[in-house]
Coordinates of N, CA and C in Angstrom, one line a residue:
X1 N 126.8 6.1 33.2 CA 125.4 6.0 33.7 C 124.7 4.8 33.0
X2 N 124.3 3.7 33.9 CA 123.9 2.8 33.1 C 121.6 3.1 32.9
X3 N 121.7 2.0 32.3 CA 119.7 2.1 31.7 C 118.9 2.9 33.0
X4 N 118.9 1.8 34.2 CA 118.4 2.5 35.6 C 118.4 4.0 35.6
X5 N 119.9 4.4 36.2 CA 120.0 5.8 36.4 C 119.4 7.1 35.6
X6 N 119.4 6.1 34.1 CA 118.8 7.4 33.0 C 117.0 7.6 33.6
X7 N 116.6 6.3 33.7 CA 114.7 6.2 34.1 C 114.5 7.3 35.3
X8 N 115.4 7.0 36.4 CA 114.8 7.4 37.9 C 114.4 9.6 38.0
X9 N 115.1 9.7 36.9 CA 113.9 11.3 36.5 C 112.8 11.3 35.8
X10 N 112.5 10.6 35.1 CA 111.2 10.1 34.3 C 110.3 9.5 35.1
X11 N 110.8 8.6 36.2 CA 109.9 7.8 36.8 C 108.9 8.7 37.9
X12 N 110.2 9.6 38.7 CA 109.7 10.9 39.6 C 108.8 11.4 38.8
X13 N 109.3 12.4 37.3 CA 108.3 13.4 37.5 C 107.2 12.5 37.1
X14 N 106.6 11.2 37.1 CA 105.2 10.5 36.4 C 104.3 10.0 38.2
X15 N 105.7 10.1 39.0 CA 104.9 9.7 40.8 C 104.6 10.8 41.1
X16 N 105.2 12.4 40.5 CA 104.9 13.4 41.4 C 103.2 14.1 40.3
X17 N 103.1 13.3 39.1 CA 102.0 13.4 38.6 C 100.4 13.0 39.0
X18 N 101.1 11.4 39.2 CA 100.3 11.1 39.8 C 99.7 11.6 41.0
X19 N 100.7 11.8 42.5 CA 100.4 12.5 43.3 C 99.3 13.5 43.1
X20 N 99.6 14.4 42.1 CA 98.8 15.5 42.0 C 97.4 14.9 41.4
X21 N 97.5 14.3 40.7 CA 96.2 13.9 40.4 C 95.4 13.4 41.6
X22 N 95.9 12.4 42.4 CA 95.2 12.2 43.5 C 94.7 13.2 44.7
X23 N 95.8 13.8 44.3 CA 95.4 15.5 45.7 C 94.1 16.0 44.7
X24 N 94.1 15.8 43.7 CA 92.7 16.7 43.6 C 91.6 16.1 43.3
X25 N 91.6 14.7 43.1 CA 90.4 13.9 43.5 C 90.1 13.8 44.9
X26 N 91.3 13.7 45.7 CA 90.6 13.9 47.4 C 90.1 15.5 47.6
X27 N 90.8 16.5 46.8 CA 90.2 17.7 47.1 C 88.5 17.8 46.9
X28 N 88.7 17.5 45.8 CA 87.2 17.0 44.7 C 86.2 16.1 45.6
X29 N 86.5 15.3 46.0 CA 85.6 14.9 46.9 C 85.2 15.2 48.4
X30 N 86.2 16.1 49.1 CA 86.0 16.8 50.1 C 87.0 16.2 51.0
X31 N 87.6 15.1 50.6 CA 88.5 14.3 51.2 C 89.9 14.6 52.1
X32 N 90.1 14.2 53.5 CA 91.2 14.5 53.5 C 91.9 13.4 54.5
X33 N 93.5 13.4 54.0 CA 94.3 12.1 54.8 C 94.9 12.8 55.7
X34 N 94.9 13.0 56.6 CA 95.9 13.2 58.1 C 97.1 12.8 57.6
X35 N 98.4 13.4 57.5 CA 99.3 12.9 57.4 C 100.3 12.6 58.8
X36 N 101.1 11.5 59.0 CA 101.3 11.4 60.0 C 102.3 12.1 60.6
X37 N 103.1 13.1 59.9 CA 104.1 14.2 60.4 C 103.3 15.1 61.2
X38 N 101.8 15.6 61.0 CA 101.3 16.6 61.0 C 100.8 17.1 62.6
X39 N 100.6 16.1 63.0 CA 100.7 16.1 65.0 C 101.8 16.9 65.3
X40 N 102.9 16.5 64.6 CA 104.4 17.2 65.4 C 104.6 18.5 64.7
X41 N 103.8 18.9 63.8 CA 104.1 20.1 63.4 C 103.1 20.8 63.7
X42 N 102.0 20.7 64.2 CA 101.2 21.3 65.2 C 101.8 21.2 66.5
X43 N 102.1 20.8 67.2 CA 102.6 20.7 68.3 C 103.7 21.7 68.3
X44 N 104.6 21.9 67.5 CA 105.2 22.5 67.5 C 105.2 24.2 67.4
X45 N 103.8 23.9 66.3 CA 103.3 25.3 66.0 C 102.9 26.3 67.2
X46 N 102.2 25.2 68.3 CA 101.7 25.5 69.7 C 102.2 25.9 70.8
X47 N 103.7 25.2 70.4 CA 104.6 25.7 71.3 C 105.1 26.8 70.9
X48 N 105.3 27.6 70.0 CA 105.8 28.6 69.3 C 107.1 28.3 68.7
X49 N 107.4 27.4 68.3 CA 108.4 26.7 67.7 C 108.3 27.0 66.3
X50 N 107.8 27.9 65.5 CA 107.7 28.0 63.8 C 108.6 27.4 62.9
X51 N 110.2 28.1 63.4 CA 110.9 27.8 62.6 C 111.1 25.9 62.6
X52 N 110.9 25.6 63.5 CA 110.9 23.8 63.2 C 109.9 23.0 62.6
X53 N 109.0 24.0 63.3 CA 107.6 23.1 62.4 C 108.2 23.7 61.1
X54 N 108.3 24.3 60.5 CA 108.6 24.7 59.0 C 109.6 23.3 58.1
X55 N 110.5 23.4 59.3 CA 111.6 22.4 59.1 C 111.5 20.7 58.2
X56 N 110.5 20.8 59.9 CA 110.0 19.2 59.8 C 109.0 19.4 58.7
X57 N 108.4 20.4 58.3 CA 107.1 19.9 57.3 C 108.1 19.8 55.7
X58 N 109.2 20.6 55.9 CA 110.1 20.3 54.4 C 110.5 19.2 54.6
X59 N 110.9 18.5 55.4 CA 111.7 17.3 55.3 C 110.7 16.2 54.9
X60 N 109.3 16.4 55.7 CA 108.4 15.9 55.7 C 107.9 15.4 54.0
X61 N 107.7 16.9 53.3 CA 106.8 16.9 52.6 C 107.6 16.9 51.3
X62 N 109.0 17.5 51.5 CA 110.3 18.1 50.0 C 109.5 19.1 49.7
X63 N 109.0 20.2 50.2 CA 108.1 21.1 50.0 C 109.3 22.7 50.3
X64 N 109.0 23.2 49.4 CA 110.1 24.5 49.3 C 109.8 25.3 50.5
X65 N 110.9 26.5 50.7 CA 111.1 27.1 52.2 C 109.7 27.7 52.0
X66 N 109.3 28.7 50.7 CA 107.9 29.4 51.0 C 106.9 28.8 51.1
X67 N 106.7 27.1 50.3 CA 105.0 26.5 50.0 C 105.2 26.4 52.0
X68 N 106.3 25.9 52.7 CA 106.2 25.0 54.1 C 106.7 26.3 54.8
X69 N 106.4 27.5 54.4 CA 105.6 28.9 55.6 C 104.7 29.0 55.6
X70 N 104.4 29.0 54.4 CA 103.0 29.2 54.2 C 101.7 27.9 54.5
X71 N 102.4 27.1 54.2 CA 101.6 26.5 55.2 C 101.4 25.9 56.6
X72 N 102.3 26.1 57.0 CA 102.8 26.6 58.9 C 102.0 27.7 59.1
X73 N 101.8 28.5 58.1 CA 101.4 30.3 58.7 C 99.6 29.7 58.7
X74 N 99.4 28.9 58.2 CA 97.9 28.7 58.1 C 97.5 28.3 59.6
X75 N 98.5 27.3 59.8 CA 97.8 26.6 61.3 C 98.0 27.6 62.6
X76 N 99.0 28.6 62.2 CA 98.8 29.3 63.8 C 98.6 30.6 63.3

């Protein structure tokens, strides 16, 4: 394993920090970004397609099988 490969876990968990910080400054401010997966996972939701919308929001988001039911179960 050379210098690189050791960083690239260190570097994730400091972007998935960040991330979070930034989710709750836009929470904080009332803010919200449309993400652009989220058309097709409504659409899907519409058509009664659940289990894919679930699909595409994990692929989407790397979001585990329960956070991406649960958040599928919100919109329909």
């Amino acid at each position: 394993m050379d210098l690189f490969d050791s960083r690239i876990p260190r570097l994730e968990k400091r972007v998935a920090r960040i991330e979070h910080k930034l989710d709750l400054i836009l929470a904080h401010l009332g803010l919200t970004e449309p993400e652009p997966w989220s058309d097709e996972v409504n659409a899907l939701v519409r058509d009664g397609k659940k289990i894919q919308a679930i699909k595409v929001y994990r692929e989407a988001t790397g979001a585990g099988l329960k956070e991406a039911k649960d958040a599928v179960d919100k919109l329909g």
